[in-house]
PDB file of C-alpha atoms in Angstrom:
ATOM      1  CA  MET A   1     -15.706 -15.036 -21.574  1.00  0.00           C
ATOM      2  CA  ALA A   2     -17.050 -13.401 -18.404  1.00  0.00           C
ATOM      3  CA  PRO A   3     -20.835 -13.346 -17.873  1.00  0.00           C
ATOM      4  CA  PRO A   4     -22.203  -9.873 -18.771  1.00  0.00           C
ATOM      5  CA  HIS A   5     -23.746  -9.277 -15.341  1.00  0.00           C
ATOM      6  CA  LEU A   6     -20.448 -10.137 -13.604  1.00  0.00           C
ATOM      7  CA  LEU A   7     -18.507  -7.868 -15.933  1.00  0.00           C
ATOM      8  CA  ARG A   8     -20.950  -5.007 -15.311  1.00  0.00           C
ATOM      9  CA  PHE A   9     -20.590  -5.492 -11.553  1.00  0.00           C
ATOM     10  CA  LEU A  10     -16.783  -5.460 -11.779  1.00  0.00           C
ATOM     11  CA  GLU A  11     -16.822  -2.338 -13.958  1.00  0.00           C
ATOM     12  CA  TRP A  12     -19.175  -0.700 -11.441  1.00  0.00           C
ATOM     13  CA  SER A  13     -16.716  -1.617  -8.680  1.00  0.00           C
ATOM     14  CA  ALA A  14     -13.901   0.013 -10.642  1.00  0.00           C
ATOM     15  CA  ARG A  15     -15.894   3.235 -11.095  1.00  0.00           C
ATOM     16  CA  HIS A  16     -16.705   3.392  -7.391  1.00  0.00           C
ATOM     17  CA  GLY A  17     -13.433   1.917  -6.154  1.00  0.00           C
ATOM     18  CA  ALA A  18     -12.434   4.789  -3.883  1.00  0.00           C
ATOM     19  CA  ALA A  19     -15.800   4.759  -2.079  1.00  0.00           C
ATOM     20  CA  LEU A  20     -15.782   0.954  -1.745  1.00  0.00           C
ATOM     21  CA  LEU A  21     -12.329   1.066  -0.147  1.00  0.00           C
ATOM     22  CA  GLY A  22     -13.392   3.843   2.190  1.00  0.00           C
ATOM     23  CA  PHE A  23     -16.490   2.020   3.409  1.00  0.00           C
ATOM     24  CA  GLY A  24     -14.853  -1.409   3.350  1.00  0.00           C
ATOM     25  CA  VAL A  25     -12.226  -0.541   5.945  1.00  0.00           C
ATOM     26  CA  PHE A  26     -14.986   0.378   8.423  1.00  0.00           C
ATOM     27  CA  ILE A  27     -16.978  -2.790   7.717  1.00  0.00           C
ATOM     28  CA  GLY A  28     -13.990  -4.834   8.864  1.00  0.00           C
ATOM     29  CA  VAL A  29     -14.129  -2.996  12.197  1.00  0.00           C
ATOM     30  CA  LEU A  30     -17.918  -3.067  12.599  1.00  0.00           C
ATOM     31  CA  VAL A  31     -18.296  -6.785  11.790  1.00  0.00           C
ATOM     32  CA  PRO A  32     -15.637  -8.656  13.850  1.00  0.00           C
ATOM     33  CA  PRO A  33     -16.718 -12.161  12.692  1.00  0.00           C
ATOM     34  CA  LEU A  34     -16.087 -11.085   9.092  1.00  0.00           C
ATOM     35  CA  ALA A  35     -12.640  -9.758   9.994  1.00  0.00           C
ATOM     36  CA  ALA A  36     -11.799 -12.947  11.884  1.00  0.00           C
ATOM     37  CA  ALA A  37     -13.022 -15.149   9.030  1.00  0.00           C
ATOM     38  CA  THR A  38     -10.870 -13.353   6.449  1.00  0.00           C
ATOM     39  CA  ARG A  39      -7.736 -12.933   8.566  1.00  0.00           C
ATOM     40  CA  ASP A  40      -6.091 -16.136   7.340  1.00  0.00           C
ATOM     41  CA  VAL A  41      -6.658 -15.437   3.631  1.00  0.00           C
ATOM     42  CA  VAL A  42      -4.728 -12.147   3.609  1.00  0.00           C
ATOM     43  CA  THR A  43      -1.587 -13.601   1.973  1.00  0.00           C
ATOM     44  CA  PRO A  44      -3.441 -15.458  -0.848  1.00  0.00           C
ATOM     45  CA  VAL A  45      -5.529 -12.347  -1.453  1.00  0.00           C
ATOM     46  CA  VAL A  46      -2.360 -10.261  -1.790  1.00  0.00           C
ATOM     47  CA  ALA A  47      -0.966 -12.789  -4.300  1.00  0.00           C
ATOM     48  CA  CYS A  48      -4.168 -12.630  -6.395  1.00  0.00           C
ATOM     49  CA  LEU A  49      -4.150  -8.848  -6.116  1.00  0.00           C
ATOM     50  CA  MET A  50      -0.595  -8.618  -7.447  1.00  0.00           C
ATOM     51  CA  THR A  51      -1.491 -10.928 -10.361  1.00  0.00           C
ATOM     52  CA  LEU A  52      -4.327  -8.633 -11.454  1.00  0.00           C
ATOM     53  CA  VAL A  53      -2.197  -5.515 -10.922  1.00  0.00           C
ATOM     54  CA  LEU A  54       0.474  -6.974 -13.214  1.00  0.00           C
ATOM     55  CA  LEU A  55      -2.154  -7.620 -15.899  1.00  0.00           C
ATOM     56  CA  ARG A  56      -2.909  -3.886 -15.992  1.00  0.00           C
ATOM     57  CA  VAL A  57       0.695  -2.689 -15.981  1.00  0.00           C
ATOM     58  CA  ASP A  58       2.433  -1.508 -19.134  1.00  0.00           C
ATOM     59  CA  PHE A  59       5.668  -3.511 -19.066  1.00  0.00           C
ATOM     60  CA  GLY A  60       7.155  -1.216 -21.692  1.00  0.00           C
ATOM     61  CA  GLN A  61       6.889   1.703 -19.267  1.00  0.00           C
ATOM     62  CA  VAL A  62       8.199  -0.469 -16.421  1.00  0.00           C
ATOM     63  CA  LEU A  63      11.293  -1.285 -18.472  1.00  0.00           C
ATOM     64  CA  GLY A  64      11.569   2.389 -19.363  1.00  0.00           C
ATOM     65  CA  TYR A  65      11.821   3.292 -15.680  1.00  0.00           C
ATOM     66  CA  LEU A  66      14.329   0.506 -15.079  1.00  0.00           C
ATOM     67  CA  ARG A  67      16.463   2.188 -17.757  1.00  0.00           C
ATOM     68  CA  ARG A  68      16.452   5.302 -15.548  1.00  0.00           C
ATOM     69  CA  PRO A  69      18.360   3.824 -12.599  1.00  0.00           C
ATOM     70  CA  ILE A  70      19.189   7.185 -11.014  1.00  0.00           C
ATOM     71  CA  LEU A  71      15.510   8.114 -10.635  1.00  0.00           C
ATOM     72  CA  VAL A  72      14.585   4.664  -9.291  1.00  0.00           C
ATOM     73  CA  ALA A  73      17.567   4.622  -6.912  1.00  0.00           C
ATOM     74  CA  ALA A  74      16.719   8.124  -5.672  1.00  0.00           C
ATOM     75  CA  LEU A  75      13.108   7.126  -4.953  1.00  0.00           C
ATOM     76  CA  LEU A  76      14.219   3.963  -3.163  1.00  0.00           C
ATOM     77  CA  ALA A  77      16.817   5.797  -1.079  1.00  0.00           C
ATOM     78  CA  TRP A  78      14.258   8.431  -0.157  1.00  0.00           C
ATOM     79  CA  VAL A  79      11.521   5.934   0.769  1.00  0.00           C
ATOM     80  CA  LEU A  80      13.712   3.450   2.661  1.00  0.00           C
ATOM     81  CA  LEU A  81      16.455   5.647   4.162  1.00  0.00           C
ATOM     82  CA  ALA A  82      15.624   9.351   4.164  1.00  0.00           C
ATOM     83  CA  CYS A  83      12.010   9.068   5.343  1.00  0.00           C
ATOM     84  CA  PRO A  84      12.777   7.097   8.544  1.00  0.00           C
ATOM     85  CA  VAL A  85      15.521   9.551   9.507  1.00  0.00           C
ATOM     86  CA  ILE A  86      13.277  12.556   8.828  1.00  0.00           C
ATOM     87  CA  VAL A  87      10.407  11.058  10.854  1.00  0.00           C
ATOM     88  CA  PHE A  88      12.819  10.236  13.690  1.00  0.00           C
ATOM     89  CA  LEU A  89      14.058  13.839  13.758  1.00  0.00           C
ATOM     90  CA  VAL A  90      10.501  15.192  13.756  1.00  0.00           C
ATOM     91  CA  VAL A  91       9.564  12.856  16.615  1.00  0.00           C
ATOM     92  CA  ARG A  92      12.582  14.034  18.612  1.00  0.00           C
ATOM     93  CA  VAL A  93      11.921  17.732  17.945  1.00  0.00           C
ATOM     94  CA  LEU A  94       8.291  17.347  19.035  1.00  0.00           C
ATOM     95  CA  GLY A  95       9.360  15.486  22.177  1.00  0.00           C
ATOM     96  CA  MET A  96       7.264  12.408  21.383  1.00  0.00           C
ATOM     97  CA  GLU A  97       7.998   9.248  23.363  1.00  0.00           C
ATOM     98  CA  GLY A  98       6.522   5.817  23.968  1.00  0.00           C
ATOM     99  CA  PRO A  99       5.085   3.109  21.697  1.00  0.00           C
ATOM    100  CA  LEU A 100       3.347   5.477  19.260  1.00  0.00           C
ATOM    101  CA  ALA A 101       6.536   7.435  18.615  1.00  0.00           C
ATOM    102  CA  ALA A 102       8.454   4.206  18.033  1.00  0.00           C
ATOM    103  CA  ALA A 103       5.691   2.820  15.807  1.00  0.00           C
ATOM    104  CA  LEU A 104       5.637   5.975  13.672  1.00  0.00           C
ATOM    105  CA  VAL A 105       9.380   5.716  13.000  1.00  0.00           C
ATOM    106  CA  ILE A 106       9.142   1.989  12.254  1.00  0.00           C
ATOM    107  CA  MET A 107       6.225   2.697   9.889  1.00  0.00           C
ATOM    108  CA  ALA A 108       8.517   5.022   7.944  1.00  0.00           C
ATOM    109  CA  THR A 109      11.079   2.211   7.543  1.00  0.00           C
ATOM    110  CA  GLY A 110       8.526   0.000   5.758  1.00  0.00           C
ATOM    111  CA  CYS A 111       8.408  -0.820   2.067  1.00  0.00           C
ATOM    112  CA  ALA A 112       5.747   0.622  -0.224  1.00  0.00           C
ATOM    113  CA  ALA A 113       2.373  -1.119  -0.037  1.00  0.00           C
ATOM    114  CA  THR A 114       1.684  -3.928  -2.498  1.00  0.00           C
ATOM    115  CA  SER A 115      -1.493  -2.098  -3.494  1.00  0.00           C
ATOM    116  CA  SER A 116       0.437   1.045  -4.522  1.00  0.00           C
ATOM    117  CA  PRO A 117       0.194   0.418  -8.310  1.00  0.00           C
ATOM    118  CA  ALA A 118      -3.561  -0.219  -8.035  1.00  0.00           C
ATOM    119  CA  PHE A 119      -4.102   2.896  -5.924  1.00  0.00           C
ATOM    120  CA  ALA A 120      -2.016   4.974  -8.345  1.00  0.00           C
ATOM    121  CA  ARG A 121      -4.155   3.829 -11.283  1.00  0.00           C
ATOM    122  CA  MET A 122      -7.296   4.500  -9.256  1.00  0.00           C
ATOM    123  CA  VAL A 123      -6.417   8.175  -8.776  1.00  0.00           C
ATOM    124  CA  GLY A 124      -4.915   8.715 -12.233  1.00  0.00           C
ATOM    125  CA  LEU A 125      -1.236   8.580 -11.310  1.00  0.00           C
ATOM    126  CA  ASP A 126       1.695   6.482 -12.585  1.00  0.00           C
ATOM    127  CA  GLY A 127       1.086   2.798 -11.825  1.00  0.00           C
ATOM    128  CA  GLU A 128       4.308   1.701 -13.514  1.00  0.00           C
ATOM    129  CA  ILE A 129       6.774   3.664 -11.343  1.00  0.00           C
ATOM    130  CA  SER A 130       4.674   2.652  -8.336  1.00  0.00           C
ATOM    131  CA  LEU A 131       5.104  -1.021  -9.258  1.00  0.00           C
ATOM    132  CA  VAL A 132       8.866  -0.665  -9.714  1.00  0.00           C
ATOM    133  CA  VAL A 133       9.376   1.055  -6.357  1.00  0.00           C
ATOM    134  CA  ALA A 134       6.906  -1.195  -4.514  1.00  0.00           C
ATOM    135  CA  VAL A 135       8.612  -4.405  -5.669  1.00  0.00           C
ATOM    136  CA  LEU A 136      12.195  -3.178  -5.250  1.00  0.00           C
ATOM    137  CA  SER A 137      11.533  -1.599  -1.843  1.00  0.00           C
ATOM    138  CA  THR A 138      10.011  -4.900  -0.680  1.00  0.00           C
ATOM    139  CA  LEU A 139      13.149  -6.728  -1.828  1.00  0.00           C
ATOM    140  CA  LEU A 140      15.417  -4.250  -0.027  1.00  0.00           C
ATOM    141  CA  VAL A 141      13.516  -3.704   3.238  1.00  0.00           C
ATOM    142  CA  PRO A 142      15.107  -6.701   5.053  1.00  0.00           C
ATOM    143  CA  PHE A 143      18.485  -4.979   4.622  1.00  0.00           C
ATOM    144  CA  THR A 144      17.404  -1.410   5.474  1.00  0.00           C
ATOM    145  CA  ALA A 145      14.640  -1.608   8.103  1.00  0.00           C
ATOM    146  CA  PRO A 146      16.308  -3.697  10.882  1.00  0.00           C
ATOM    147  CA  PRO A 147      19.454  -1.532  11.249  1.00  0.00           C
ATOM    148  CA  LEU A 148      17.420   1.681  11.033  1.00  0.00           C
ATOM    149  CA  ALA A 149      14.878   0.554  13.631  1.00  0.00           C
ATOM    150  CA  LEU A 150      17.649  -0.653  15.942  1.00  0.00           C
ATOM    151  CA  GLY A 151      19.822   2.438  15.441  1.00  0.00           C
ATOM    152  CA  LEU A 152      17.068   5.042  15.678  1.00  0.00           C
ATOM    153  CA  MET A 153      14.666   3.536  18.226  1.00  0.00           C
ATOM    154  CA  GLY A 154      16.599   0.614  19.756  1.00  0.00           C
ATOM    155  CA  ILE A 155      13.999  -1.894  18.490  1.00  0.00           C
ATOM    156  CA  ASP A 156      14.999  -5.248  17.013  1.00  0.00           C
ATOM    157  CA  LEU A 157      12.656  -5.978  14.105  1.00  0.00           C
ATOM    158  CA  ALA A 158      14.077  -9.498  13.780  1.00  0.00           C
ATOM    159  CA  ILE A 159      13.022  -9.850  10.154  1.00  0.00           C
ATOM    160  CA  SER A 160      13.971 -13.291   8.860  1.00  0.00           C
ATOM    161  CA  LEU A 161      15.530 -12.864   5.429  1.00  0.00           C
ATOM    162  CA  GLY A 162      14.708 -16.423   4.408  1.00  0.00           C
ATOM    163  CA  GLY A 163      11.112 -16.195   5.567  1.00  0.00           C
ATOM    164  CA  LEU A 164      10.630 -12.848   3.899  1.00  0.00           C
ATOM    165  CA  MET A 165      12.086 -14.081   0.619  1.00  0.00           C
ATOM    166  CA  ALA A 166       9.718 -17.059   0.672  1.00  0.00           C
ATOM    167  CA  ARG A 167       6.820 -14.682   1.213  1.00  0.00           C
ATOM    168  CA  LEU A 168       8.056 -12.484  -1.637  1.00  0.00           C
ATOM    169  CA  ALA A 169       8.203 -15.485  -3.956  1.00  0.00           C
ATOM    170  CA  LEU A 170       4.528 -16.076  -3.185  1.00  0.00           C
ATOM    171  CA  VAL A 171       3.285 -12.496  -3.470  1.00  0.00           C
ATOM    172  CA  VAL A 172       5.549 -11.290  -6.312  1.00  0.00           C
ATOM    173  CA  GLY A 173       7.239 -14.177  -8.147  1.00  0.00           C
ATOM    174  CA  LEU A 174       4.216 -16.451  -8.545  1.00  0.00           C
ATOM    175  CA  PRO A 175       1.851 -13.612  -9.592  1.00  0.00           C
ATOM    176  CA  LEU A 176       4.392 -12.466 -12.187  1.00  0.00           C
ATOM    177  CA  ALA A 177       4.554 -15.946 -13.723  1.00  0.00           C
ATOM    178  CA  VAL A 178       0.758 -16.351 -13.709  1.00  0.00           C
ATOM    179  CA  SER A 179       0.186 -12.890 -15.191  1.00  0.00           C
ATOM    180  CA  LEU A 180       2.630 -13.599 -18.044  1.00  0.00           C
ATOM    181  CA  VAL A 181       0.785 -16.826 -18.866  1.00  0.00           C
ATOM    182  CA  ILE A 182      -2.596 -15.035 -18.833  1.00  0.00           C
ATOM    183  CA  ARG A 183      -1.213 -12.257 -21.039  1.00  0.00           C
ATOM    184  CA  ARG A 184       0.002 -14.833 -23.550  1.00  0.00           C
ATOM    185  CA  LEU A 185      -3.276 -16.767 -23.610  1.00  0.00           C
ATOM    186  CA  ALA A 186      -5.658 -13.784 -23.582  1.00  0.00           C
ATOM    187  CA  GLY A 187      -3.815 -11.446 -25.930  1.00  0.00           C
ATOM    188  CA  PRO A 188      -3.679  -7.635 -25.709  1.00  0.00           C
ATOM    189  CA  ALA A 189      -7.081  -7.004 -27.335  1.00  0.00           C
ATOM    190  CA  ARG A 190      -8.981  -9.131 -24.824  1.00  0.00           C
ATOM    191  CA  LEU A 191      -7.033  -7.690 -21.884  1.00  0.00           C
ATOM    192  CA  GLN A 192      -7.915  -4.207 -23.102  1.00  0.00           C
ATOM    193  CA  ARG A 193     -11.595  -5.141 -23.455  1.00  0.00           C
ATOM    194  CA  TYR A 194     -11.795  -6.497 -19.910  1.00  0.00           C
ATOM    195  CA  GLY A 195      -9.462  -3.918 -18.385  1.00  0.00           C
ATOM    196  CA  ARG A 196     -12.085  -2.123 -16.316  1.00  0.00           C
ATOM    197  CA  GLY A 197     -13.387  -5.442 -15.062  1.00  0.00           C
ATOM    198  CA  VAL A 198      -9.883  -6.340 -13.892  1.00  0.00           C
ATOM    199  CA  ASP A 199      -9.660  -2.986 -12.105  1.00  0.00           C
ATOM    200  CA  GLY A 200     -12.942  -3.769 -10.363  1.00  0.00           C
ATOM    201  CA  ALA A 201     -11.654  -7.165  -9.241  1.00  0.00           C
ATOM    202  CA  VAL A 202      -8.566  -5.423  -7.829  1.00  0.00           C
ATOM    203  CA  VAL A 203     -10.802  -3.125  -5.780  1.00  0.00           C
ATOM    204  CA  LEU A 204     -12.792  -6.048  -4.361  1.00  0.00           C
ATOM    205  CA  LEU A 205      -9.620  -7.944  -3.427  1.00  0.00           C
ATOM    206  CA  VAL A 206      -8.205  -4.890  -1.634  1.00  0.00           C
ATOM    207  CA  VAL A 207     -11.486  -4.583   0.287  1.00  0.00           C
ATOM    208  CA  LEU A 208     -11.245  -8.264   1.254  1.00  0.00           C
ATOM    209  CA  TYR A 209      -7.671  -7.701   2.410  1.00  0.00           C
ATOM    210  CA  GLY A 210      -8.922  -4.781   4.509  1.00  0.00           C
ATOM    211  CA  PHE A 211     -11.419  -6.996   6.281  1.00  0.00           C
ATOM    212  CA  GLY A 212      -8.689  -9.409   7.381  1.00  0.00           C
ATOM    213  CA  VAL A 213      -6.201  -6.861   8.736  1.00  0.00           C
ATOM    214  CA  MET A 214      -8.908  -5.280  10.925  1.00  0.00           C
ATOM    215  CA  ASP A 215      -9.293  -8.422  13.026  1.00  0.00           C
ATOM    216  CA  GLY A 216      -9.335  -7.528  16.746  1.00  0.00           C
ATOM    217  CA  LEU A 217      -9.521  -3.768  16.252  1.00  0.00           C
ATOM    218  CA  GLN A 218     -13.095  -3.317  17.483  1.00  0.00           C
ATOM    219  CA  ALA A 219     -12.236  -4.683  20.929  1.00  0.00           C
ATOM    220  CA  THR A 220      -9.354  -2.216  21.232  1.00  0.00           C
ATOM    221  CA  ILE A 221     -11.563   0.688  20.174  1.00  0.00           C
ATOM    222  CA  LEU A 222     -14.135  -0.184  22.831  1.00  0.00           C
ATOM    223  CA  ALA A 223     -11.469  -0.611  25.510  1.00  0.00           C
ATOM    224  CA  GLU A 224      -9.329   2.461  24.715  1.00  0.00           C
ATOM    225  CA  PRO A 225     -11.220   4.821  22.406  1.00  0.00           C
ATOM    226  CA  LEU A 226      -9.093   7.915  23.107  1.00  0.00           C
ATOM    227  CA  TRP A 227      -5.833   6.046  22.494  1.00  0.00           C
ATOM    228  CA  VAL A 228      -7.183   4.658  19.221  1.00  0.00           C
ATOM    229  CA  LEU A 229      -8.347   8.122  18.162  1.00  0.00           C
ATOM    230  CA  GLY A 230      -4.881   9.524  18.819  1.00  0.00           C
ATOM    231  CA  GLY A 231      -3.295   6.618  16.963  1.00  0.00           C
ATOM    232  CA  VAL A 232      -5.518   7.159  13.917  1.00  0.00           C
ATOM    233  CA  ALA A 233      -4.684  10.887  13.896  1.00  0.00           C
ATOM    234  CA  LEU A 234      -0.967  10.064  14.064  1.00  0.00           C
ATOM    235  CA  ALA A 235      -1.340   7.479  11.268  1.00  0.00           C
ATOM    236  CA  PHE A 236      -2.965  10.102   9.015  1.00  0.00           C
ATOM    237  CA  ALA A 237      -0.282  12.648   9.898  1.00  0.00           C
ATOM    238  CA  GLY A 238       2.481  10.171   9.070  1.00  0.00           C
ATOM    239  CA  ASN A 239       0.873   8.991   5.818  1.00  0.00           C
ATOM    240  CA  PHE A 240      -0.077  12.379   4.403  1.00  0.00           C
ATOM    241  CA  GLY A 241       3.054  14.061   5.781  1.00  0.00           C
ATOM    242  CA  LEU A 242       5.350  11.629   3.963  1.00  0.00           C
ATOM    243  CA  ASN A 243       3.161  11.935   0.878  1.00  0.00           C
ATOM    244  CA  ILE A 244       3.488  15.723   0.733  1.00  0.00           C
ATOM    245  CA  LEU A 245       7.182  15.745   1.637  1.00  0.00           C
ATOM    246  CA  THR A 246       8.057  13.191  -1.058  1.00  0.00           C
ATOM    247  CA  ALA A 247       6.012  14.973  -3.718  1.00  0.00           C
ATOM    248  CA  LEU A 248       7.761  18.258  -2.958  1.00  0.00           C
ATOM    249  CA  ALA A 249      11.203  16.615  -2.900  1.00  0.00           C
ATOM    250  CA  PHE A 250      10.792  15.100  -6.395  1.00  0.00           C
ATOM    251  CA  LEU A 251       8.593  17.687  -8.092  1.00  0.00           C
ATOM    252  CA  ARG A 252      11.342  19.630  -9.863  1.00  0.00           C
ATOM    253  CA  VAL A 253      13.584  16.683 -10.700  1.00  0.00           C
ATOM    254  CA  ALA A 254      10.992  14.104 -11.808  1.00  0.00           C
ATOM    255  CA  GLY A 255       7.894  16.050 -12.868  1.00  0.00           C
ATOM    256  CA  ALA A 256       4.474  16.285 -11.270  1.00  0.00           C
ATOM    257  CA  ARG A 257       3.097  12.836 -12.196  1.00  0.00           C
ATOM    258  CA  VAL A 258       6.092  10.858 -10.907  1.00  0.00           C
ATOM    259  CA  ALA A 259       6.450  13.109  -7.851  1.00  0.00           C
ATOM    260  CA  LEU A 260       2.794  12.680  -6.880  1.00  0.00           C
ATOM    261  CA  SER A 261       3.034   8.917  -7.483  1.00  0.00           C
ATOM    262  CA  GLY A 262       6.135   8.794  -5.303  1.00  0.00           C
ATOM    263  CA  GLY A 263       4.297  10.690  -2.598  1.00  0.00           C
ATOM    264  CA  LEU A 264       1.381   8.255  -2.657  1.00  0.00           C
ATOM    265  CA  LEU A 265       3.568   5.166  -2.331  1.00  0.00           C
ATOM    266  CA  SER A 266       5.796   6.839   0.280  1.00  0.00           C
ATOM    267  CA  GLY A 267       2.801   7.493   2.512  1.00  0.00           C
ATOM    268  CA  ASN A 268       1.189   4.078   1.971  1.00  0.00           C
ATOM    269  CA  ARG A 269       3.530   1.549   3.588  1.00  0.00           C
ATOM    270  CA  ASN A 270       3.178  -2.233   3.829  1.00  0.00           C
ATOM    271  CA  MET A 271       2.376  -2.653   7.517  1.00  0.00           C
ATOM    272  CA  ALA A 272       0.909  -6.116   6.933  1.00  0.00           C
ATOM    273  CA  LEU A 273       4.480  -7.334   6.390  1.00  0.00           C
ATOM    274  CA  TYR A 274       5.523  -6.172   9.867  1.00  0.00           C
ATOM    275  CA  LEU A 275       2.362  -7.600  11.412  1.00  0.00           C
ATOM    276  CA  ALA A 276       3.326 -10.949   9.888  1.00  0.00           C
ATOM    277  CA  VAL A 277       7.013 -11.065  10.865  1.00  0.00           C
ATOM    278  CA  LEU A 278       7.340  -9.217  14.187  1.00  0.00           C
ATOM    279  CA  PRO A 279       7.632 -11.473  17.259  1.00  0.00           C
ATOM    280  CA  ALA A 280       4.791 -11.886  19.740  1.00  0.00           C
ATOM    281  CA  ALA A 281       6.885 -10.060  22.375  1.00  0.00           C
ATOM    282  CA  THR A 282       6.571  -6.794  20.403  1.00  0.00           C
ATOM    283  CA  ASP A 283       4.717  -4.044  22.289  1.00  0.00           C
ATOM    284  CA  PRO A 284       1.027  -4.622  21.404  1.00  0.00           C
ATOM    285  CA  ARG A 285       0.492  -0.876  20.944  1.00  0.00           C
ATOM    286  CA  ILE A 286       3.088  -0.843  18.186  1.00  0.00           C
ATOM    287  CA  LEU A 287       1.285  -3.686  16.453  1.00  0.00           C
ATOM    288  CA  MET A 288      -2.060  -1.942  16.926  1.00  0.00           C
ATOM    289  CA  PHE A 289      -0.689   1.250  15.384  1.00  0.00           C
ATOM    290  CA  PHE A 290       0.259  -0.729  12.276  1.00  0.00           C
ATOM    291  CA  ALA A 291      -3.378  -1.855  12.027  1.00  0.00           C
ATOM    292  CA  LEU A 292      -4.526   1.761  12.431  1.00  0.00           C
ATOM    293  CA  CYS A 293      -2.283   2.727   9.500  1.00  0.00           C
ATOM    294  CA  GLN A 294      -4.771   0.896   7.267  1.00  0.00           C
ATOM    295  CA  PHE A 295      -7.267   3.748   7.702  1.00  0.00           C
ATOM    296  CA  PRO A 296      -5.271   6.412   5.809  1.00  0.00           C
ATOM    297  CA  LEU A 297      -4.142   3.757   3.313  1.00  0.00           C
ATOM    298  CA  PHE A 298      -7.694   2.709   2.415  1.00  0.00           C
ATOM    299  CA  LEU A 299      -9.147   6.213   2.565  1.00  0.00           C
ATOM    300  CA  SER A 300      -6.364   7.871   0.555  1.00  0.00           C
ATOM    301  CA  PRO A 301      -7.914   7.205  -2.898  1.00  0.00           C
ATOM    302  CA  MET A 302     -11.241   8.742  -1.853  1.00  0.00           C
ATOM    303  CA  LEU A 303      -9.663  11.691  -0.030  1.00  0.00           C
ATOM    304  CA  LEU A 304      -6.839  12.447  -2.461  1.00  0.00           C
ATOM    305  CA  ARG A 305      -8.373  11.778  -5.884  1.00  0.00           C
ATOM    306  CA  PRO A 306     -10.072  15.236  -6.013  1.00  0.00           C
ATOM    307  CA  VAL A 307      -6.730  16.810  -5.063  1.00  0.00           C
ATOM    308  CA  TYR A 308      -4.865  14.975  -7.824  1.00  0.00           C
ATOM    309  CA  GLU A 309      -7.551  15.816 -10.384  1.00  0.00           C
ATOM    310  CA  ARG A 310      -7.298  19.476  -9.466  1.00  0.00           C
ATOM    311  CA  LEU A 311      -3.497  19.438  -9.662  1.00  0.00           C
ATOM    312  CA  ARG A 312      -3.558  17.720 -13.065  1.00  0.00           C
ATOM    313  CA  SER A 313      -6.037  20.230 -14.456  1.00  0.00           C
TER     314      SER A 313
END
C-alpha cells in the first residue's frame, strides 16, 4: 500500500500533468547538468513508462480495435506511408531545402511516440487505439522508414533491424510481461483505486525522459539562437499540421474521438528512436531538429487539451 502523502503527490501530478510536462521540457534546457545526468536513463525510463501505461489500458478495448483490422491498417498506412509523402510534397512545393527540410520529412517517417497512450488519456482521448498504433507502428518502422527516407530525400537511415528489435523487446515486451504480473497480483479493484496515482507516475516519468533528451540543447541555443527558433517553429508546424490533417482525414470514417486520437499520435513521433540509431556521420542539424521536436510533443497536452474539451462539448 502506497504511503498517503506519496499517493496525494502522484494524484496532484496527474491533475497538473499538462503543466508539468510544459515546464519540464524547459527545465531540461535551462539546467544542462540535469539533462546530462539523465541522458543515459532514457531507455529504462521509457520501459517503466510503458509498464505504467499498460496498467491503465483497457485490454478489452485494445482487442476490440484489433478486431477492426481495416481501421488499424488504415491508420498505420496513413501514419507511416501517407504522411511522409505528403510532407515531402509540401516541402517541395514550398521550395524548402537543406537539413531542416530533410529532417522534417524524416520526422514524418517516424513511428508514433511511446508516450502517445499516456498523452491521449491526459487530454481525454482514446488511449487504447493510441497504444495499438504506437506499438504496431514501432514494429513496422524498420521496414517503412529506410526506403522512404532514401527514396524521398536520398538519406540512408541505416536502421539495424536486429538492434531495433532488441530495443523493442526492452521497451514493449518486458513492460507487457511486468504489467500482466502486476495486474494479476493487484487485482482490478486495487488498480482502479490507485489509477490516478499511476497516471501521476506516468507524468513524472515523461518529465524525466524530457530532461534526458534535452542534453546539449542549451549550447546550441546560445550559439545559433535564430536557427533554433526557426527549427522550433518548423517542429510545431510539422507536429500540429500532421495532427490536423490526420484528424480531418479520419473524422468521417472513424468518428471524432478516434480521429482526434489519430491526429495526436500522428503529430507526436518517436524521435528518440532516430537519435539512438542514426550514425554519428548524420548531419548534426538533422539530429538537433529531432531534439527540437520534443517541444511540441511535451507542450501538446497543455496547448491542445482546451481544444479537445471544446470539441467534445
